[in-house]
């Protein structure tokens, strides 16, 4: 018999989420002086030349302005503590910069958490997911409604992000455009893509347009 959340379970989950958000935001605030101390010992750490030198990076562009370098870095440290298992490796440099700037803004300004469930995927992993979807759904056309083959996947391209929790996804849907991040499918609240050229048309699901029309438009998801 499938488990369903009782009212008590749902209330406990909400309290837990509020606690996580509060603790992570407080940790970010506490880490700001540490970021400044680290920068004093390593002056280039929070500067633009250090942009791709390690996990503590600051964006010296319109995306990164507003929080300041120390707050930005402190937010990344706090988020890494909250989501220790997530893997941002493989994302394109611009996609990772945009995502880190967006979630730092979400945490610092609004106390919202945005974690990465799935980012870059190796083509073999994407092929495995697609084959599993074909087996589960019974046809290639049905599988395209939920997952794409490697040649058409933006996860393989390193420009797609599956995020959590739902509150963080809602924040990103409202504010992500400032960082070039957009939700692209009606049936996937968690799926966002880096589109620096502007807001794309949101599709009902990954299978629209039909697969045969997507063969010349690789990396849609």
PDB file of C-alpha atoms in Angstrom:
ATOM      1  CA  UNK A   1       0.000   0.000   0.000  1.00  0.00           C
ATOM      2  CA  UNK A   2       1.569   3.345  -0.988  1.00  0.00           C
ATOM      3  CA  UNK A   3       2.551   5.656   1.818  1.00  0.00           C
ATOM      4  CA  UNK A   4       0.809   9.013   1.926  1.00  0.00           C
ATOM      5  CA  UNK A   5       1.757  11.945   4.115  1.00  0.00           C
ATOM      6  CA  UNK A   6      -0.557  12.616   7.022  1.00  0.00           C
ATOM      7  CA  UNK A   7      -1.265  16.166   8.097  1.00  0.00           C
ATOM      8  CA  UNK A   8       1.207  15.642  10.921  1.00  0.00           C
ATOM      9  CA  UNK A   9       3.894  14.400   8.526  1.00  0.00           C
ATOM     10  CA  UNK A  10       3.361  17.383   6.237  1.00  0.00           C
ATOM     11  CA  UNK A  11       3.532  19.826   9.143  1.00  0.00           C
ATOM     12  CA  UNK A  12       6.744  18.194  10.383  1.00  0.00           C
ATOM     13  CA  UNK A  13       8.245  18.427   6.884  1.00  0.00           C
ATOM     14  CA  UNK A  14       7.367  22.128   6.699  1.00  0.00           C
ATOM     15  CA  UNK A  15       8.957  22.778  10.089  1.00  0.00           C
ATOM     16  CA  UNK A  16      12.062  20.888   9.015  1.00  0.00           C
ATOM     17  CA  UNK A  17      12.326  22.906   5.787  1.00  0.00           C
ATOM     18  CA  UNK A  18      11.977  26.180   7.712  1.00  0.00           C
ATOM     19  CA  UNK A  19      14.717  25.019  10.081  1.00  0.00           C
ATOM     20  CA  UNK A  20      17.036  24.097   7.213  1.00  0.00           C
ATOM     21  CA  UNK A  21      16.511  27.463   5.553  1.00  0.00           C
ATOM     22  CA  UNK A  22      17.098  29.378   8.761  1.00  0.00           C
ATOM     23  CA  UNK A  23      20.210  27.453   9.753  1.00  0.00           C
ATOM     24  CA  UNK A  24      21.749  27.703   6.286  1.00  0.00           C
ATOM     25  CA  UNK A  25      21.064  31.454   6.087  1.00  0.00           C
ATOM     26  CA  UNK A  26      22.552  31.955   9.569  1.00  0.00           C
ATOM     27  CA  UNK A  27      25.610  29.930   8.580  1.00  0.00           C
ATOM     28  CA  UNK A  28      26.103  32.116   5.495  1.00  0.00           C
ATOM     29  CA  UNK A  29      25.947  35.257   7.631  1.00  0.00           C
ATOM     30  CA  UNK A  30      28.458  33.798  10.084  1.00  0.00           C
ATOM     31  CA  UNK A  31      30.854  32.860   7.285  1.00  0.00           C
ATOM     32  CA  UNK A  32      31.081  36.346   5.755  1.00  0.00           C
ATOM     33  CA  UNK A  33      33.923  37.458   8.105  1.00  0.00           C
ATOM     34  CA  UNK A  34      35.711  34.186   7.368  1.00  0.00           C
ATOM     35  CA  UNK A  35      35.500  34.892   3.643  1.00  0.00           C
ATOM     36  CA  UNK A  36      37.015  38.328   4.178  1.00  0.00           C
ATOM     37  CA  UNK A  37      39.831  36.845   6.306  1.00  0.00           C
ATOM     38  CA  UNK A  38      40.575  34.266   3.639  1.00  0.00           C
ATOM     39  CA  UNK A  39      40.599  37.017   1.020  1.00  0.00           C
ATOM     40  CA  UNK A  40      43.063  39.024   3.140  1.00  0.00           C
ATOM     41  CA  UNK A  41      45.467  36.095   3.072  1.00  0.00           C
ATOM     42  CA  UNK A  42      44.770  35.323  -0.583  1.00  0.00           C
ATOM     43  CA  UNK A  43      43.874  38.675  -2.195  1.00  0.00           C
ATOM     44  CA  UNK A  44      42.987  37.155  -5.559  1.00  0.00           C
ATOM     45  CA  UNK A  45      40.454  34.676  -4.186  1.00  0.00           C
ATOM     46  CA  UNK A  46      37.415  36.940  -4.496  1.00  0.00           C
ATOM     47  CA  UNK A  47      38.490  38.717  -7.647  1.00  0.00           C
ATOM     48  CA  UNK A  48      37.505  38.197 -11.255  1.00  0.00           C
ATOM     49  CA  UNK A  49      40.808  36.437 -12.212  1.00  0.00           C
ATOM     50  CA  UNK A  50      39.895  33.736  -9.669  1.00  0.00           C
ATOM     51  CA  UNK A  51      36.572  33.134 -11.382  1.00  0.00           C
ATOM     52  CA  UNK A  52      37.282  29.535 -12.360  1.00  0.00           C
ATOM     53  CA  UNK A  53      40.047  28.685  -9.906  1.00  0.00           C
ATOM     54  CA  UNK A  54      37.996  26.797  -7.335  1.00  0.00           C
ATOM     55  CA  UNK A  55      34.712  26.492  -5.466  1.00  0.00           C
ATOM     56  CA  UNK A  56      34.931  29.953  -3.850  1.00  0.00           C
ATOM     57  CA  UNK A  57      34.378  32.173  -6.865  1.00  0.00           C
ATOM     58  CA  UNK A  58      32.822  35.572  -7.337  1.00  0.00           C
ATOM     59  CA  UNK A  59      31.205  36.875 -10.480  1.00  0.00           C
ATOM     60  CA  UNK A  60      32.422  40.356 -11.347  1.00  0.00           C
ATOM     61  CA  UNK A  61      29.488  40.955 -13.665  1.00  0.00           C
ATOM     62  CA  UNK A  62      25.895  42.109 -13.504  1.00  0.00           C
ATOM     63  CA  UNK A  63      24.915  38.650 -12.261  1.00  0.00           C
ATOM     64  CA  UNK A  64      27.187  38.867  -9.257  1.00  0.00           C
ATOM     65  CA  UNK A  65      26.775  42.481  -8.259  1.00  0.00           C
ATOM     66  CA  UNK A  66      24.664  43.319  -5.251  1.00  0.00           C
ATOM     67  CA  UNK A  67      25.742  40.771  -2.666  1.00  0.00           C
ATOM     68  CA  UNK A  68      29.434  41.551  -2.710  1.00  0.00           C
ATOM     69  CA  UNK A  69      32.168  38.939  -3.069  1.00  0.00           C
ATOM     70  CA  UNK A  70      32.368  37.873   0.587  1.00  0.00           C
ATOM     71  CA  UNK A  71      28.614  37.305   0.873  1.00  0.00           C
ATOM     72  CA  UNK A  72      28.585  35.416  -2.401  1.00  0.00           C
ATOM     73  CA  UNK A  73      31.381  33.104  -1.283  1.00  0.00           C
ATOM     74  CA  UNK A  74      29.868  32.658   2.195  1.00  0.00           C
ATOM     75  CA  UNK A  75      26.595  31.590   0.597  1.00  0.00           C
ATOM     76  CA  UNK A  76      28.396  28.998  -1.542  1.00  0.00           C
ATOM     77  CA  UNK A  77      30.097  27.563   1.539  1.00  0.00           C
ATOM     78  CA  UNK A  78      26.824  27.409   3.460  1.00  0.00           C
ATOM     79  CA  UNK A  79      25.003  25.784   0.551  1.00  0.00           C
ATOM     80  CA  UNK A  80      27.781  23.226   0.153  1.00  0.00           C
ATOM     81  CA  UNK A  81      27.272  22.317   3.814  1.00  0.00           C
ATOM     82  CA  UNK A  82      23.510  21.989   3.295  1.00  0.00           C
ATOM     83  CA  UNK A  83      23.823  19.928   0.087  1.00  0.00           C
ATOM     84  CA  UNK A  84      27.100  18.003   0.556  1.00  0.00           C
ATOM     85  CA  UNK A  85      26.320  15.324  -2.034  1.00  0.00           C
ATOM     86  CA  UNK A  86      25.538  17.585  -4.976  1.00  0.00           C
ATOM     87  CA  UNK A  87      27.924  17.717  -7.929  1.00  0.00           C
ATOM     88  CA  UNK A  88      28.321  20.892  -9.993  1.00  0.00           C
ATOM     89  CA  UNK A  89      31.206  19.483 -12.036  1.00  0.00           C
ATOM     90  CA  UNK A  90      30.603  19.253 -15.768  1.00  0.00           C
ATOM     91  CA  UNK A  91      28.359  22.295 -16.020  1.00  0.00           C
ATOM     92  CA  UNK A  92      29.634  24.868 -18.460  1.00  0.00           C
ATOM     93  CA  UNK A  93      31.468  27.727 -16.784  1.00  0.00           C
ATOM     94  CA  UNK A  94      28.726  30.220 -17.600  1.00  0.00           C
ATOM     95  CA  UNK A  95      25.976  27.876 -16.391  1.00  0.00           C
ATOM     96  CA  UNK A  96      27.711  27.236 -13.080  1.00  0.00           C
ATOM     97  CA  UNK A  97      28.412  30.927 -12.536  1.00  0.00           C
ATOM     98  CA  UNK A  98      24.753  31.776 -13.225  1.00  0.00           C
ATOM     99  CA  UNK A  99      23.474  29.032 -10.926  1.00  0.00           C
ATOM    100  CA  UNK A 100      25.792  29.957  -8.060  1.00  0.00           C
ATOM    101  CA  UNK A 101      24.864  33.629  -8.368  1.00  0.00           C
ATOM    102  CA  UNK A 102      21.140  32.822  -8.440  1.00  0.00           C
ATOM    103  CA  UNK A 103      21.147  30.574  -5.417  1.00  0.00           C
ATOM    104  CA  UNK A 104      23.341  32.941  -3.440  1.00  0.00           C
ATOM    105  CA  UNK A 105      20.803  35.692  -4.117  1.00  0.00           C
ATOM    106  CA  UNK A 106      17.937  33.375  -3.160  1.00  0.00           C
ATOM    107  CA  UNK A 107      19.580  32.443   0.143  1.00  0.00           C
ATOM    108  CA  UNK A 108      20.888  35.861   1.158  1.00  0.00           C
ATOM    109  CA  UNK A 109      17.967  38.049   0.127  1.00  0.00           C
ATOM    110  CA  UNK A 110      14.992  35.704   0.608  1.00  0.00           C
ATOM    111  CA  UNK A 111      16.200  32.830   2.769  1.00  0.00           C
ATOM    112  CA  UNK A 112      15.370  30.272   0.064  1.00  0.00           C
ATOM    113  CA  UNK A 113      17.418  27.152  -0.565  1.00  0.00           C
ATOM    114  CA  UNK A 114      18.175  25.890  -4.060  1.00  0.00           C
ATOM    115  CA  UNK A 115      19.988  22.577  -4.344  1.00  0.00           C
ATOM    116  CA  UNK A 116      21.130  20.743  -7.453  1.00  0.00           C
ATOM    117  CA  UNK A 117      19.655  17.276  -7.949  1.00  0.00           C
ATOM    118  CA  UNK A 118      21.143  16.660 -11.388  1.00  0.00           C
ATOM    119  CA  UNK A 119      23.337  18.819 -13.588  1.00  0.00           C
ATOM    120  CA  UNK A 120      25.796  17.497 -16.150  1.00  0.00           C
ATOM    121  CA  UNK A 121      25.233  13.931 -17.305  1.00  0.00           C
ATOM    122  CA  UNK A 122      27.653  11.779 -19.253  1.00  0.00           C
ATOM    123  CA  UNK A 123      26.187  10.668 -22.604  1.00  0.00           C
ATOM    124  CA  UNK A 124      26.217   7.034 -21.468  1.00  0.00           C
ATOM    125  CA  UNK A 125      24.240   7.917 -18.352  1.00  0.00           C
ATOM    126  CA  UNK A 126      21.720   9.864 -20.420  1.00  0.00           C
ATOM    127  CA  UNK A 127      21.435   6.936 -22.833  1.00  0.00           C
ATOM    128  CA  UNK A 128      20.762   4.598 -19.893  1.00  0.00           C
ATOM    129  CA  UNK A 129      18.027   6.917 -18.579  1.00  0.00           C
ATOM    130  CA  UNK A 130      16.426   7.141 -22.013  1.00  0.00           C
ATOM    131  CA  UNK A 131      16.515   3.370 -22.548  1.00  0.00           C
ATOM    132  CA  UNK A 132      14.949   2.853 -19.112  1.00  0.00           C
ATOM    133  CA  UNK A 133      12.194   5.339 -20.004  1.00  0.00           C
ATOM    134  CA  UNK A 134      11.500   3.493 -23.266  1.00  0.00           C
ATOM    135  CA  UNK A 135      11.191   0.200 -21.367  1.00  0.00           C
ATOM    136  CA  UNK A 136       8.981   1.759 -18.704  1.00  0.00           C
ATOM    137  CA  UNK A 137       6.703   3.787 -20.999  1.00  0.00           C
ATOM    138  CA  UNK A 138       6.498   1.300 -23.857  1.00  0.00           C
ATOM    139  CA  UNK A 139       7.665   3.436 -26.779  1.00  0.00           C
ATOM    140  CA  UNK A 140      10.280   5.946 -27.878  1.00  0.00           C
ATOM    141  CA  UNK A 141       7.614   8.612 -28.390  1.00  0.00           C
ATOM    142  CA  UNK A 142       6.299   8.163 -24.848  1.00  0.00           C
ATOM    143  CA  UNK A 143       9.821   8.242 -23.412  1.00  0.00           C
ATOM    144  CA  UNK A 144      10.483  11.592 -25.102  1.00  0.00           C
ATOM    145  CA  UNK A 145       7.796  13.143 -22.913  1.00  0.00           C
ATOM    146  CA  UNK A 146      10.014  12.702 -19.841  1.00  0.00           C
ATOM    147  CA  UNK A 147      13.632  12.230 -20.910  1.00  0.00           C
ATOM    148  CA  UNK A 148      15.670  12.871 -24.038  1.00  0.00           C
ATOM    149  CA  UNK A 149      18.393  10.833 -25.756  1.00  0.00           C
ATOM    150  CA  UNK A 150      21.998  12.074 -25.377  1.00  0.00           C
ATOM    151  CA  UNK A 151      22.204  13.989 -28.656  1.00  0.00           C
ATOM    152  CA  UNK A 152      19.180  16.124 -27.693  1.00  0.00           C
ATOM    153  CA  UNK A 153      19.912  16.607 -23.988  1.00  0.00           C
ATOM    154  CA  UNK A 154      21.010  19.864 -22.418  1.00  0.00           C
ATOM    155  CA  UNK A 155      22.138  17.879 -19.395  1.00  0.00           C
ATOM    156  CA  UNK A 156      24.769  16.309 -21.643  1.00  0.00           C
ATOM    157  CA  UNK A 157      25.647  19.779 -22.906  1.00  0.00           C
ATOM    158  CA  UNK A 158      26.148  20.960 -19.311  1.00  0.00           C
ATOM    159  CA  UNK A 159      23.539  23.717 -19.469  1.00  0.00           C
ATOM    160  CA  UNK A 160      20.572  22.063 -17.685  1.00  0.00           C
ATOM    161  CA  UNK A 161      19.822  21.981 -13.973  1.00  0.00           C
ATOM    162  CA  UNK A 162      17.362  19.857 -12.026  1.00  0.00           C
ATOM    163  CA  UNK A 163      16.807  21.617  -8.701  1.00  0.00           C
ATOM    164  CA  UNK A 164      15.109  21.124  -5.344  1.00  0.00           C
ATOM    165  CA  UNK A 165      13.137  21.763  -3.173  1.00  0.00           C
ATOM    166  CA  UNK A 166       9.875  22.980  -4.702  1.00  0.00           C
ATOM    167  CA  UNK A 167      10.110  26.337  -2.902  1.00  0.00           C
ATOM    168  CA  UNK A 168      13.557  26.909  -4.370  1.00  0.00           C
ATOM    169  CA  UNK A 169      12.298  25.994  -7.825  1.00  0.00           C
ATOM    170  CA  UNK A 170       9.459  28.492  -7.458  1.00  0.00           C
ATOM    171  CA  UNK A 171      11.961  31.184  -6.521  1.00  0.00           C
ATOM    172  CA  UNK A 172      14.090  30.325  -9.542  1.00  0.00           C
ATOM    173  CA  UNK A 173      11.049  30.402 -11.802  1.00  0.00           C
ATOM    174  CA  UNK A 174      10.226  33.918 -10.601  1.00  0.00           C
ATOM    175  CA  UNK A 175      13.737  35.377 -10.434  1.00  0.00           C
ATOM    176  CA  UNK A 176      16.002  33.126 -12.500  1.00  0.00           C
ATOM    177  CA  UNK A 177      15.679  35.274 -15.619  1.00  0.00           C
ATOM    178  CA  UNK A 178      18.094  37.758 -14.019  1.00  0.00           C
ATOM    179  CA  UNK A 179      20.725  35.056 -14.309  1.00  0.00           C
ATOM    180  CA  UNK A 180      19.672  33.583 -17.648  1.00  0.00           C
ATOM    181  CA  UNK A 181      17.993  30.570 -16.000  1.00  0.00           C
ATOM    182  CA  UNK A 182      14.527  29.499 -17.149  1.00  0.00           C
ATOM    183  CA  UNK A 183      12.071  26.693 -16.528  1.00  0.00           C
ATOM    184  CA  UNK A 184      11.486  25.076 -19.908  1.00  0.00           C
ATOM    185  CA  UNK A 185       8.793  22.375 -19.469  1.00  0.00           C
ATOM    186  CA  UNK A 186       5.312  22.480 -17.961  1.00  0.00           C
ATOM    187  CA  UNK A 187       5.567  18.919 -16.668  1.00  0.00           C
ATOM    188  CA  UNK A 188       8.934  19.365 -14.928  1.00  0.00           C
ATOM    189  CA  UNK A 189       8.908  21.993 -12.167  1.00  0.00           C
ATOM    190  CA  UNK A 190      12.491  21.078 -11.302  1.00  0.00           C
ATOM    191  CA  UNK A 191      14.108  21.464 -14.757  1.00  0.00           C
ATOM    192  CA  UNK A 192      15.840  24.740 -15.665  1.00  0.00           C
ATOM    193  CA  UNK A 193      18.204  25.676 -18.446  1.00  0.00           C
ATOM    194  CA  UNK A 194      20.803  28.365 -18.928  1.00  0.00           C
ATOM    195  CA  UNK A 195      19.610  30.460 -21.867  1.00  0.00           C
ATOM    196  CA  UNK A 196      21.654  33.687 -22.021  1.00  0.00           C
ATOM    197  CA  UNK A 197      19.871  34.787 -25.213  1.00  0.00           C
ATOM    198  CA  UNK A 198      16.574  35.232 -23.401  1.00  0.00           C
ATOM    199  CA  UNK A 199      13.442  33.439 -22.244  1.00  0.00           C
ATOM    200  CA  UNK A 200      12.601  30.396 -24.385  1.00  0.00           C
ATOM    201  CA  UNK A 201       9.074  29.299 -25.184  1.00  0.00           C
ATOM    202  CA  UNK A 202       8.021  26.906 -22.429  1.00  0.00           C
ATOM    203  CA  UNK A 203       6.966  23.564 -23.866  1.00  0.00           C
ATOM    204  CA  UNK A 204       4.404  21.147 -22.403  1.00  0.00           C
ATOM    205  CA  UNK A 205       7.077  18.431 -22.155  1.00  0.00           C
ATOM    206  CA  UNK A 206      10.426  17.455 -23.745  1.00  0.00           C
ATOM    207  CA  UNK A 207       8.680  15.655 -26.611  1.00  0.00           C
ATOM    208  CA  UNK A 208       7.395  18.925 -28.099  1.00  0.00           C
ATOM    209  CA  UNK A 209       8.227  19.558 -30.892  1.00  0.00           C
ATOM    210  CA  UNK A 210       8.043  15.969 -32.117  1.00  0.00           C
ATOM    211  CA  UNK A 211      11.305  13.983 -31.917  1.00  0.00           C
ATOM    212  CA  UNK A 212      11.736  13.987 -35.690  1.00  0.00           C
ATOM    213  CA  UNK A 213      11.844  17.809 -35.610  1.00  0.00           C
ATOM    214  CA  UNK A 214      14.385  17.848 -32.808  1.00  0.00           C
ATOM    215  CA  UNK A 215      17.119  15.981 -34.627  1.00  0.00           C
ATOM    216  CA  UNK A 216      18.554  19.193 -36.008  1.00  0.00           C
ATOM    217  CA  UNK A 217      18.040  21.084 -32.763  1.00  0.00           C
ATOM    218  CA  UNK A 218      20.274  19.225 -30.369  1.00  0.00           C
ATOM    219  CA  UNK A 219      20.540  19.884 -26.649  1.00  0.00           C
ATOM    220  CA  UNK A 220      16.959  20.801 -25.924  1.00  0.00           C
ATOM    221  CA  UNK A 221      16.993  19.315 -22.487  1.00  0.00           C
TER     222      UNK A 221
END
